[in-house]
Short mmCIF file of C-alpha atoms in Angstrom, two decimals:
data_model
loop_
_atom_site.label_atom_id
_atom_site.label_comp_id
_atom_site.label_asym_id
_atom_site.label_seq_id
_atom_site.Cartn_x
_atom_site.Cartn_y
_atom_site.Cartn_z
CA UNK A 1 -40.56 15.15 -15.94
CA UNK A 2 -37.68 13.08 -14.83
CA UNK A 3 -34.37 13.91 -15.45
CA UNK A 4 -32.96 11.27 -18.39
CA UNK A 5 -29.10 10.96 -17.58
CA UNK A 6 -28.59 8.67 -20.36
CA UNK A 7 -24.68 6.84 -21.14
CA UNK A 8 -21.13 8.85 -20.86
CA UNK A 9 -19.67 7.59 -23.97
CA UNK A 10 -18.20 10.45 -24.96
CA UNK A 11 -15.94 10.70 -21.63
CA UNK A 12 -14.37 7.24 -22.54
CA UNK A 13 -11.30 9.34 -23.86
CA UNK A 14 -11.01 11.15 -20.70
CA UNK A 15 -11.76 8.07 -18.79
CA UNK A 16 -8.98 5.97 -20.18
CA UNK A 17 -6.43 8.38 -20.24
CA UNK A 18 -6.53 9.02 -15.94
CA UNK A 19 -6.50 5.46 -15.65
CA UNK A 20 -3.17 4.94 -15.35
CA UNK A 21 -2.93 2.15 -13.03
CA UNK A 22 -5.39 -0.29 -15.25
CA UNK A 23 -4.69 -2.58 -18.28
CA UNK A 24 -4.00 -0.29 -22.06
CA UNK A 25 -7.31 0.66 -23.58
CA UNK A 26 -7.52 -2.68 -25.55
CA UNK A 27 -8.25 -4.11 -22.34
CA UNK A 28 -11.42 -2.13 -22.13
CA UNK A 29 -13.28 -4.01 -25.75
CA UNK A 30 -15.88 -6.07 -24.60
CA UNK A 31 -14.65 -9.82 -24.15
CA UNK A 32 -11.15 -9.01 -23.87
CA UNK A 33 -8.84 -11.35 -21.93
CA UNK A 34 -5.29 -11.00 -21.56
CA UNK A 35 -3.15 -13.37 -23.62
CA UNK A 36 -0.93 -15.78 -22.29
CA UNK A 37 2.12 -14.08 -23.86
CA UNK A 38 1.34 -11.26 -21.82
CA UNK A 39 1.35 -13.06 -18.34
CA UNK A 40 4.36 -13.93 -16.13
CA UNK A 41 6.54 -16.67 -17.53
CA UNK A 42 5.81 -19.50 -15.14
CA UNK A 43 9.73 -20.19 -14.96
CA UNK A 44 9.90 -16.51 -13.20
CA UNK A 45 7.35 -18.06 -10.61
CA UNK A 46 8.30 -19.49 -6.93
CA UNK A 47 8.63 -22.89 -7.00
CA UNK A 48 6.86 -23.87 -4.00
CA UNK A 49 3.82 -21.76 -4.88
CA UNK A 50 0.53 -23.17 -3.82
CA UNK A 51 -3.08 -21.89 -5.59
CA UNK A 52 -6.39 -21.55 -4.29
CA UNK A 53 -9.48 -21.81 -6.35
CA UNK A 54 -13.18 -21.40 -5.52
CA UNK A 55 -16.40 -20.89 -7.18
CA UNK A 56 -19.73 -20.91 -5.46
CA UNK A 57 -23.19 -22.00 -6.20
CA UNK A 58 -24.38 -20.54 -9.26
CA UNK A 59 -27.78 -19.05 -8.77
CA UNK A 60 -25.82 -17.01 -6.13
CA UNK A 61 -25.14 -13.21 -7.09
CA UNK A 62 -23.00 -10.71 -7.80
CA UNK A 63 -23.03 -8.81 -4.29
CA UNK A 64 -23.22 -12.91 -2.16
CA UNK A 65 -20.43 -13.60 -4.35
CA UNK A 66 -18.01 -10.41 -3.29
CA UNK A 67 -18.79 -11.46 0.41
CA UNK A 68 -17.65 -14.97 -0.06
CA UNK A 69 -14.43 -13.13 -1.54
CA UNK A 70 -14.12 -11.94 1.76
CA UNK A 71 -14.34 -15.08 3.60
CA UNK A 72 -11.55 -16.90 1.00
CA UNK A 73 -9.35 -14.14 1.66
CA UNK A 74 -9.43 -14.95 5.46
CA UNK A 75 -8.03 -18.37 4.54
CA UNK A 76 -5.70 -17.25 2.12
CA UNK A 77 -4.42 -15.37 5.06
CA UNK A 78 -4.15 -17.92 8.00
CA UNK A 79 -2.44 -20.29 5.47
CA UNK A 80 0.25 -17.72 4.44
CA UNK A 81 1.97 -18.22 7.60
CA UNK A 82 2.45 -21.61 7.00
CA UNK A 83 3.34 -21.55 3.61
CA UNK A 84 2.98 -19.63 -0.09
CA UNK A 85 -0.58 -19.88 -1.24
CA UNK A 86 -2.23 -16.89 -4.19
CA UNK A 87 -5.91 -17.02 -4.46
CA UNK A 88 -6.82 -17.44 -8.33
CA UNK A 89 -9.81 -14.75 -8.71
CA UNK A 90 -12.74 -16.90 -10.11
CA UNK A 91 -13.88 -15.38 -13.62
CA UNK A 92 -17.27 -13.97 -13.32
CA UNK A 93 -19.90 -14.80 -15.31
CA UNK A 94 -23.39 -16.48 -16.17
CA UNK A 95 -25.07 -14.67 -12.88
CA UNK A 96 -28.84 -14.70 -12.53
CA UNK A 97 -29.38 -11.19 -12.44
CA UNK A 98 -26.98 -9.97 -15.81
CA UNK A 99 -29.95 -10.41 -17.95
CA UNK A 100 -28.66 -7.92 -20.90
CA UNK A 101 -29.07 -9.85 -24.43
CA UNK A 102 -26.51 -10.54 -26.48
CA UNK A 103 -23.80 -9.74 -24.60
CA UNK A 104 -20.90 -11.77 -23.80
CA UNK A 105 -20.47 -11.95 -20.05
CA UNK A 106 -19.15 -15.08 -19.02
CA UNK A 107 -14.83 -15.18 -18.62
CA UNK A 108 -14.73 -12.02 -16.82
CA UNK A 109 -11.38 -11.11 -15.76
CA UNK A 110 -11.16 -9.18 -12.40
CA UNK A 111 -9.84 -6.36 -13.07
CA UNK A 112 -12.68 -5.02 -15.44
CA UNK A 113 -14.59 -4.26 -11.78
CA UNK A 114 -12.09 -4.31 -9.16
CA UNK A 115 -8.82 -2.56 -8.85
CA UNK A 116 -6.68 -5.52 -8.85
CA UNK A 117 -3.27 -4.07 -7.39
CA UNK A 118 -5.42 -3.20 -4.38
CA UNK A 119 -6.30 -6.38 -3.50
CA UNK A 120 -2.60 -7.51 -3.44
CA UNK A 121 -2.00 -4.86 -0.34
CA UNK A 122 -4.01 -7.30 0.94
CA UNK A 123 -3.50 -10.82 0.09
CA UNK A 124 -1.87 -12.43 -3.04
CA UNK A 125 -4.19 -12.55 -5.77
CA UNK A 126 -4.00 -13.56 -9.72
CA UNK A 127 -6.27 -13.45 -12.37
CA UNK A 128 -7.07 -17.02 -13.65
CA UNK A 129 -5.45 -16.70 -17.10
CA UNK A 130 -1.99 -15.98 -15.13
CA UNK A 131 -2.98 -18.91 -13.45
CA UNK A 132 -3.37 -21.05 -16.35
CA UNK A 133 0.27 -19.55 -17.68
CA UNK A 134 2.13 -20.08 -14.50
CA UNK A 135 0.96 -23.50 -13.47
CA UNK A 136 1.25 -24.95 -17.26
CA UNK A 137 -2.31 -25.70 -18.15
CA UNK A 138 -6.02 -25.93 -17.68
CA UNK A 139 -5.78 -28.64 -14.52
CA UNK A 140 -6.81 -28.27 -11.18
CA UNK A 141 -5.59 -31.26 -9.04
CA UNK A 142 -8.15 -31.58 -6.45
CA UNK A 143 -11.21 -30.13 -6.01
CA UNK A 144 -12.75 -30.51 -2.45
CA UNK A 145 -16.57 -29.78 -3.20
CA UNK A 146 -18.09 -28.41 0.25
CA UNK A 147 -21.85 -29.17 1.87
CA UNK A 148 -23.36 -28.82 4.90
CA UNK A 149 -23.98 -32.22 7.07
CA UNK A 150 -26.73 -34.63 6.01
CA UNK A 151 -27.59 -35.21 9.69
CA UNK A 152 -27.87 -31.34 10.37
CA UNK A 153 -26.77 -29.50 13.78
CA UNK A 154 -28.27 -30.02 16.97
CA UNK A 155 -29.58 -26.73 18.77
CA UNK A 156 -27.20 -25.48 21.60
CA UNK A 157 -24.17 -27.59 20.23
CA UNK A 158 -22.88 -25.68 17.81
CA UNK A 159 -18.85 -26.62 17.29
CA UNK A 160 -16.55 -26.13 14.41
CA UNK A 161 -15.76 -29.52 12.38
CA UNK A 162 -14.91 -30.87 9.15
CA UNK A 163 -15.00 -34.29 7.68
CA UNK A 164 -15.08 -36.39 4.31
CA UNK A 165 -18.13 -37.52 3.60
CA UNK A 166 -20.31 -38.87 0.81
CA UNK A 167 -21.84 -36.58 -2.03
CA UNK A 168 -25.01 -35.78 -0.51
CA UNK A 169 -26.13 -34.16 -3.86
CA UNK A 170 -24.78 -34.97 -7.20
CA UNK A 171 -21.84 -33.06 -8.12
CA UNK A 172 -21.53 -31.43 -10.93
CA UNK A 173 -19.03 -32.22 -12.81
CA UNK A 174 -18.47 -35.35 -15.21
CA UNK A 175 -15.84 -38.05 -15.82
CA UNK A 176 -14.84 -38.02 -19.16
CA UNK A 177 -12.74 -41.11 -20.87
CA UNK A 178 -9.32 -39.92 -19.39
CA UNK A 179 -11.07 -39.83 -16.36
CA UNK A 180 -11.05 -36.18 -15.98
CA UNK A 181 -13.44 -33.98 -14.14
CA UNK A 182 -15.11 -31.26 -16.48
CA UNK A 183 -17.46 -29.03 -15.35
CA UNK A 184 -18.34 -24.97 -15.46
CA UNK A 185 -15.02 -23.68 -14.22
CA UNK A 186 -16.37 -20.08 -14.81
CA UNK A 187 -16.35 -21.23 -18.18
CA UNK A 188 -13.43 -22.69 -19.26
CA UNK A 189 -14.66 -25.80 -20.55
CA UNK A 190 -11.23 -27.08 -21.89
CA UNK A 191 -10.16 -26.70 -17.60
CA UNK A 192 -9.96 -30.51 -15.83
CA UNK A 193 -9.99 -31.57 -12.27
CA UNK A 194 -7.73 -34.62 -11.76
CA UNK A 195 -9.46 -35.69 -8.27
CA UNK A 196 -12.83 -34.87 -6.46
CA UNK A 197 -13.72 -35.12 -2.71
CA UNK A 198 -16.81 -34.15 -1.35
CA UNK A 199 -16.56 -32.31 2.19
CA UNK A 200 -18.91 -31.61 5.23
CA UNK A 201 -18.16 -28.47 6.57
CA UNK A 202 -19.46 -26.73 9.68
CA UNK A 203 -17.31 -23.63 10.92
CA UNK A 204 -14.66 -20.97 9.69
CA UNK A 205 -13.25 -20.35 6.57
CA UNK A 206 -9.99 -21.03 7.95
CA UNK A 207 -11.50 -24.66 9.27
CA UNK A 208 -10.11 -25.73 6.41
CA UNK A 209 -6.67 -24.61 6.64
CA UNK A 210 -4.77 -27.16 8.31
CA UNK A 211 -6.46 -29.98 5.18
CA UNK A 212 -5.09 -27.60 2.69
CA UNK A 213 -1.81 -27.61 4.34
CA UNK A 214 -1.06 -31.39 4.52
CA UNK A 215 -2.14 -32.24 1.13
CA UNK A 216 -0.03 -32.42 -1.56
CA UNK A 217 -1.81 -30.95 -4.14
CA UNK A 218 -0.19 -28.03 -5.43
CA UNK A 219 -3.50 -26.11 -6.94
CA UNK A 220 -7.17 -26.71 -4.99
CA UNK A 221 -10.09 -25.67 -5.82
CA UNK A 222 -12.69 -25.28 -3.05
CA UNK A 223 -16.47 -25.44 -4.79
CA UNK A 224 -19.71 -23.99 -2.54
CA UNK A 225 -17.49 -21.92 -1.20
CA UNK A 226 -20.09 -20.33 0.19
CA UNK A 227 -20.78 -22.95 3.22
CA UNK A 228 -17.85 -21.12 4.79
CA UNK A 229 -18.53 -18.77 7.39
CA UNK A 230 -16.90 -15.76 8.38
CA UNK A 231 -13.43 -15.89 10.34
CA UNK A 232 -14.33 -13.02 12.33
CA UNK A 233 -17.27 -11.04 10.53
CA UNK A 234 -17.15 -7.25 10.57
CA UNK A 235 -13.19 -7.39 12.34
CA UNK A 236 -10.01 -5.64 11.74
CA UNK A 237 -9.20 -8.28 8.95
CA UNK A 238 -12.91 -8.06 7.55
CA UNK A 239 -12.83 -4.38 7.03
CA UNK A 240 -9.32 -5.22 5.84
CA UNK A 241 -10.24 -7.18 3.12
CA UNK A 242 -12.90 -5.16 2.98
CA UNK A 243 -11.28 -1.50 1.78
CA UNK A 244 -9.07 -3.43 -0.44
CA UNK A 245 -12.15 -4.35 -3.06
CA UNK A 246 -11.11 -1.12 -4.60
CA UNK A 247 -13.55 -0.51 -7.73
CA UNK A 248 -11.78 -0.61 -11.17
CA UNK A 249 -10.98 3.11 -11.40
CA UNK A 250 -12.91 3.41 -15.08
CA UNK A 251 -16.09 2.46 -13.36
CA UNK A 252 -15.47 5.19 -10.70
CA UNK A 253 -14.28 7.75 -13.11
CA UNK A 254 -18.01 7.06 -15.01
CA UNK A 255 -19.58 7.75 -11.44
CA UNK A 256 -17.88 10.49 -10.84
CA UNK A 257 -18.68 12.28 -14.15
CA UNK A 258 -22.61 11.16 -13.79
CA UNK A 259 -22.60 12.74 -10.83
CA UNK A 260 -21.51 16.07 -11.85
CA UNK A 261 -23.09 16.50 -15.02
CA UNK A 262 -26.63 15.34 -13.42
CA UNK A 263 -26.45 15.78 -9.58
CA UNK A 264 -24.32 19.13 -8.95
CA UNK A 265 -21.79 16.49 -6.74
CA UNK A 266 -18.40 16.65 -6.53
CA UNK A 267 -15.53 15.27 -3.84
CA UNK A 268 -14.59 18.33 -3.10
CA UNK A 269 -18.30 19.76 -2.07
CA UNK A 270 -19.25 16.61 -0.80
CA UNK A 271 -16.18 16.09 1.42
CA UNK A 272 -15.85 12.43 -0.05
CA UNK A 273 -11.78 12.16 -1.32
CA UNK A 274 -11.09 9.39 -2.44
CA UNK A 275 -7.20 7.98 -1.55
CA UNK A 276 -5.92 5.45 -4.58
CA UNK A 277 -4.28 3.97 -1.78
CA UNK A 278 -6.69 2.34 0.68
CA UNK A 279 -4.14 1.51 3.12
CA UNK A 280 -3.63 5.45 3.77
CA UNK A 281 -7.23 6.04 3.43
CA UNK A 282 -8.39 6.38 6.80
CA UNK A 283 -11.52 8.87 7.74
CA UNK A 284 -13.79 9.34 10.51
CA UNK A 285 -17.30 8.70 10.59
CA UNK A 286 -19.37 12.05 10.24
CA UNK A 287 -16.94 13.47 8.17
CA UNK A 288 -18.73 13.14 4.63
CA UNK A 289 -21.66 15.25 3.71
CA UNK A 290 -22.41 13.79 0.25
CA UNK A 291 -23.74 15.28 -3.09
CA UNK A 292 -27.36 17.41 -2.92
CA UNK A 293 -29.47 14.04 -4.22
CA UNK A 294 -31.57 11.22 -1.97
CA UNK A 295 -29.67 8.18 -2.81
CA UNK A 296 -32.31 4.86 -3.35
CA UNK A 297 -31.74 1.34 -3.83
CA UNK A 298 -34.94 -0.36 -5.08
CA UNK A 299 -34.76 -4.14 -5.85
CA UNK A 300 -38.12 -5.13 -6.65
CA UNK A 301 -39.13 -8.00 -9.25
CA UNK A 302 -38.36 -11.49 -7.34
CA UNK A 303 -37.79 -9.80 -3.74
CA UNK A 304 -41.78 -8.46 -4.54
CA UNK A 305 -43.07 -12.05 -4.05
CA UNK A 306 -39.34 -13.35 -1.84
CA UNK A 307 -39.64 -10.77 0.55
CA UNK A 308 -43.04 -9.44 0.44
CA UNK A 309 -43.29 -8.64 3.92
CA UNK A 310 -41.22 -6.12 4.39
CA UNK A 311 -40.59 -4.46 0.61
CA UNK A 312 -43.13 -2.21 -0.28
CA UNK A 313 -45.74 -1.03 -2.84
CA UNK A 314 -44.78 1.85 -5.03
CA UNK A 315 -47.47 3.62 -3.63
CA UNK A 316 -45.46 3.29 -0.21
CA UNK A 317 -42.12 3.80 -1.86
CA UNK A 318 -43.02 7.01 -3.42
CA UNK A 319 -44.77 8.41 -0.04
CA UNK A 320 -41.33 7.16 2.03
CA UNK A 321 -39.25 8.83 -0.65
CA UNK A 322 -40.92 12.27 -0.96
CA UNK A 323 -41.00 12.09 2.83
CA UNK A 324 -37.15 11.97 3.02
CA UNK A 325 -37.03 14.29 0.02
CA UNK A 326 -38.63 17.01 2.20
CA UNK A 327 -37.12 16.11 5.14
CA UNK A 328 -33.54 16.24 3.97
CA UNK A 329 -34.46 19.38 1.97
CA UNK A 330 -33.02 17.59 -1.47
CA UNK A 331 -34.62 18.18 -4.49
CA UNK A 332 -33.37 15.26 -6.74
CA UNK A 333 -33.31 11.25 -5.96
CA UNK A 334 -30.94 8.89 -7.98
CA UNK A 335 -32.85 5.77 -7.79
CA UNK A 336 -30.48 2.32 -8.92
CA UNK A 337 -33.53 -0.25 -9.37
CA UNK A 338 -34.37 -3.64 -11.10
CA UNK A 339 -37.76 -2.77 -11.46
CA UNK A 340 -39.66 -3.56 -14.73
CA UNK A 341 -39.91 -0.94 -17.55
CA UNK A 342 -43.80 -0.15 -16.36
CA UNK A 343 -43.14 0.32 -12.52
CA UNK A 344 -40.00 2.54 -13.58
CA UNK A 345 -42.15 4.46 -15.65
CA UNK A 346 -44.91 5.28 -13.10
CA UNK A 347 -42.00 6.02 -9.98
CA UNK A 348 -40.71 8.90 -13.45
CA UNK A 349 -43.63 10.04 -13.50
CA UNK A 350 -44.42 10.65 -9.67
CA UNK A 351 -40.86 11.97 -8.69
CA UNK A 352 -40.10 15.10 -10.94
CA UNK A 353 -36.43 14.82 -9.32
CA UNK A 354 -35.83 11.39 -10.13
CA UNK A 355 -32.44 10.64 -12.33
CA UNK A 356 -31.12 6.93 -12.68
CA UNK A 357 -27.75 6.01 -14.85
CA UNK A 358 -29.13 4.22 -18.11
CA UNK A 359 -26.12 3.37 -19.84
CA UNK A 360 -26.56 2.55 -23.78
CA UNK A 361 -25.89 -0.53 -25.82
CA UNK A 362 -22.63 0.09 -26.22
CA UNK A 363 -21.28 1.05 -22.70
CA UNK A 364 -23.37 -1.62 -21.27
CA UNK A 365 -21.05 -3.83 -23.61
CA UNK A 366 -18.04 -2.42 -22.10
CA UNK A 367 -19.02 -2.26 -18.94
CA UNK A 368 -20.99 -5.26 -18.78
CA UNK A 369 -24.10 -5.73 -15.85
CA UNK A 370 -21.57 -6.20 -13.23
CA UNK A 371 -20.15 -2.52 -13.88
CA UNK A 372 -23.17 -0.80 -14.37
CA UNK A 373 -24.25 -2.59 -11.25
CA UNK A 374 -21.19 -0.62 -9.38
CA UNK A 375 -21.76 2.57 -11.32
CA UNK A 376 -25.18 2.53 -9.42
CA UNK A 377 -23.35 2.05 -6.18
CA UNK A 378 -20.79 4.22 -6.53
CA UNK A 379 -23.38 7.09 -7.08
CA UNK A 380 -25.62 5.85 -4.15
CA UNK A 381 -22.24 5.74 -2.23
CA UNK A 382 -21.77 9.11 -2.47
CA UNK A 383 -25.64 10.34 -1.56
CA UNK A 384 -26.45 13.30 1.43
CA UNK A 385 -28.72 10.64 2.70
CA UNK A 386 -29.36 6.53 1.21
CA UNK A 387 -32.24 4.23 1.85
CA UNK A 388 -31.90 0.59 0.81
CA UNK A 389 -33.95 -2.26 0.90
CA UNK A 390 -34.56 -4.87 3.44
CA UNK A 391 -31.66 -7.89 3.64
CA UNK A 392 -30.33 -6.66 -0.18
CA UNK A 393 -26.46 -7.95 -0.19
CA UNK A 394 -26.84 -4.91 -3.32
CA UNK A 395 -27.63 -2.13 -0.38
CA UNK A 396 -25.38 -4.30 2.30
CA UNK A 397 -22.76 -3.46 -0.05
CA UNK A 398 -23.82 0.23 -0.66
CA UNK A 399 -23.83 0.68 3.43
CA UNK A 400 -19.87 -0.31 3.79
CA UNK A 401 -18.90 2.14 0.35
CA UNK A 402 -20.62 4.81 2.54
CA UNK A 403 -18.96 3.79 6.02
CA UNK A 404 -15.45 3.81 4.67
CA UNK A 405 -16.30 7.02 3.08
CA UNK A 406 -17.04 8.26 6.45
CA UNK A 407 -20.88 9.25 6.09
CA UNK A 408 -22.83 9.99 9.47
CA UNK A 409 -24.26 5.99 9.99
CA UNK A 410 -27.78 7.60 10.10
CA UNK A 411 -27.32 8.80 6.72
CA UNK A 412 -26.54 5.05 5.52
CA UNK A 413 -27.97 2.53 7.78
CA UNK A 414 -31.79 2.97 6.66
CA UNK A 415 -34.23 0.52 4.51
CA UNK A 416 -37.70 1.04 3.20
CA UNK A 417 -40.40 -0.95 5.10
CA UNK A 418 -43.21 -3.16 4.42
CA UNK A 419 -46.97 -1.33 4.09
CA UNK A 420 -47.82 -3.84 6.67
CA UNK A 421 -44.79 -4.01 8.79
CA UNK A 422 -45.19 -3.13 11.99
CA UNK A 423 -41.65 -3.45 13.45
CA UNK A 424 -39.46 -2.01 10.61
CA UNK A 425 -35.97 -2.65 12.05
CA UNK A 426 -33.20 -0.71 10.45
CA UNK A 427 -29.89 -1.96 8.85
CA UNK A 428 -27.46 -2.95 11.90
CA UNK A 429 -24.32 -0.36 11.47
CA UNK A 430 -21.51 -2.30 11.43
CA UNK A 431 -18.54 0.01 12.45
CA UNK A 432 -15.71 0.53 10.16
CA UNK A 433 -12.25 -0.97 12.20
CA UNK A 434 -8.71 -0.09 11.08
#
């Protein structure tokens, strides 16, 4: 039978009390946001401070989304030498894939997944709320909506450009009788847009820079965001940005304790410290030998039919990962899967070793589906050996947690093929640069 490694409530205690650097335990309840009174007064803020906003296109998900963060932080950086700018960290919420009922999970803050302090080693961030205290209300002053150009790119002629242009689709937002934009705004529906351009965009994040700088808005909000490329993908200031996306420490702690009540794996036996400081964390490649367990990302339902080419059956996922089972002489897998209650319960049945993290009601409340999603890659982080699946931004994700951990790249850099593929190409290893 199949190990059942069900919730860790009881190591909440525990778990709040070594989390020194995160909000008081309040901050924890499910739906909690800071209050105003709690935020910087906005008298104590710089006068000439300038704020970037950006949300991207909703169906997009959780993993697309931290990429994009990436790319925004690029820009924040090339206009910091001109001038002041703090990105305001878009509230998550209302993804595709956070299916849990009756849960609240729109008006995330930050800093219930990501170790907020971290990311300002890197570039100035706030949380929106602060936002909302410092600049004295729910209005955005222009909001530059971004889209690709209706005429398309000729092959062989690539160049960087930008340019005002028409809507090519409807926005969406609406004009209410004070002439206001409203739209989602992560879902602050009392927050209002005062103008709205529509953009054609073709290049670099930081394209957009020198517009930014000569307009005299004071807080922008860039929407698609995601129709901005990389500055320099997989660079210095990448992996930068990169390492900074620290994981809220309570979601690590939960990880950690997972994985040595269920998988005999530790830091110290795996050789995978972990420095709260990411700027001194620094480790070469080969160093890490990971916890006794295959580590397996399986995203099945809509990739089955999306990407049926090169995801296979169960009957080839269970061959593949007994295979590597032997191979790497492990005798348990920790599988992190979307797969449907059925297919979940067949893979349990065939794999004695199996374990997977099923959190209950209530710490799926406080952690919401965006922390159990990182629970599941924190413990597939810290595997001997991982295999992903084909072009998942889930096991993209899990690849660069392993490479700044320092794991042998042929541990990390492997997918699961297609029963019919012939040419199964294998994850590119994208290097780690400091």
């Amino acid at each position: 039978m199949a190990t059942e490694a069900r919730g860790l409530a009881p190591a909440l205690v525990l778990l709040l009390g070594v989390a020194a650097a995160q909000p008081p335990p309040e901050a924890f309840q499910a739906g909690h946001s800071a209050p105003f009174s709690s935020l910087p007064a906005a008298a104590s803020v710089a006068p000439h401070r300038r704020y970037l906003l950006y949300d991207v296109n909703p169906p997009e998900g959780f993993n697309l989304r931290r990429d994009v963060y990436i790319r925004i932080a690029s820009l924040i950086k090339t206009l910091s030498k001109s001038e002041g700018w703090v990105l305001v960290l878009p509230p998550w919420g209302r993804l595709y894939h956070w299916q849990s009922p009756d849960i609240h999970q729109v008006r995330i803050p930050w800093f219930e997944f990501f170790d907020v302090p971290s990311l300002n080693k890197n570039i100035p961030v706030i949380e929106y709320e602060q936002f909302l205290a410092e600049s004295g209300g729910p209005f955005i002053e222009q909001i530059y909506v971004l889209q690709n150009y209706a005429e398309g790119w000729k092959e062989g002629t690539w160049e960087e450009k930008i340019d005002e242009r028409p809507c090519i689709d409807q926005p969406t937002y609406s004009v209410d009788k004070h002439k206001y934009y409203r739209g989602w705004f992560w879902g602050y529906e009392e927050t209002r847009g005062l103008k709205l351009t529509c953009l054609s965009v073709q290049g670099s994040a930081s394209i957009i820079a020198p517009l930014l700088l000569n307009t005299s808005s004071r807080s922008v909000m860039l929407d698609r965001a995601e129709n901005l490329l990389h500055d320099h993908y997989a660079g210095k200031d990448y992996w930068d940005t990169r390492r900074s996306m620290v994981f809220a420490k309570h979601l690590r702690v939960v990880g950690d304790l997972f994985r040595a009540r269920y998988l005999n794996s530790t830091d110290e036996k795996d050789r995978t410290q972990y420095n709260e400081d990411w700027t001194r964390m620094k480790v070469k490649l080969g160093t890490a030998v990971g916890g006794p367990y295959l580590g397996v990302h399986l995203r099945r339902r809509d990739f089955v039919w999306g990407h049926r080419n090169d995801v296979p059956s169960l009957r080839g996922t269970l061959k593949k990962i007994t295979s590597l089972m032997k191979l790497q002489k492990l005798e348990r897998v920790f599988v992190a899967t979307d797969a449907v209650a059925d297919e979940i319960e067949e893979l349990e049945g065939l794999l004695p070793g199996m374990v997977r993290f099923e959190p209950s009601q209530e710490e799926v409340e406080l952690y919401k589906d965006g922390g159990v999603a990182i629970i599941d890659q924190w413990i597939c982080a810290h595997a001997r050996y991982f295999i992903g699946t084909s072009v998942s931004t889930f096991s993209f994700r899990i690849h660069e947690e392993r490479e700044i951990l320092g794991f042998d790249p042929k541990t990390t850099y492997n997918r699961f093929c297609g029963d019919e593929e012939r040419t199964c190409e294998q994850p590119t290893h994208w290097k780690i640069v400091y």
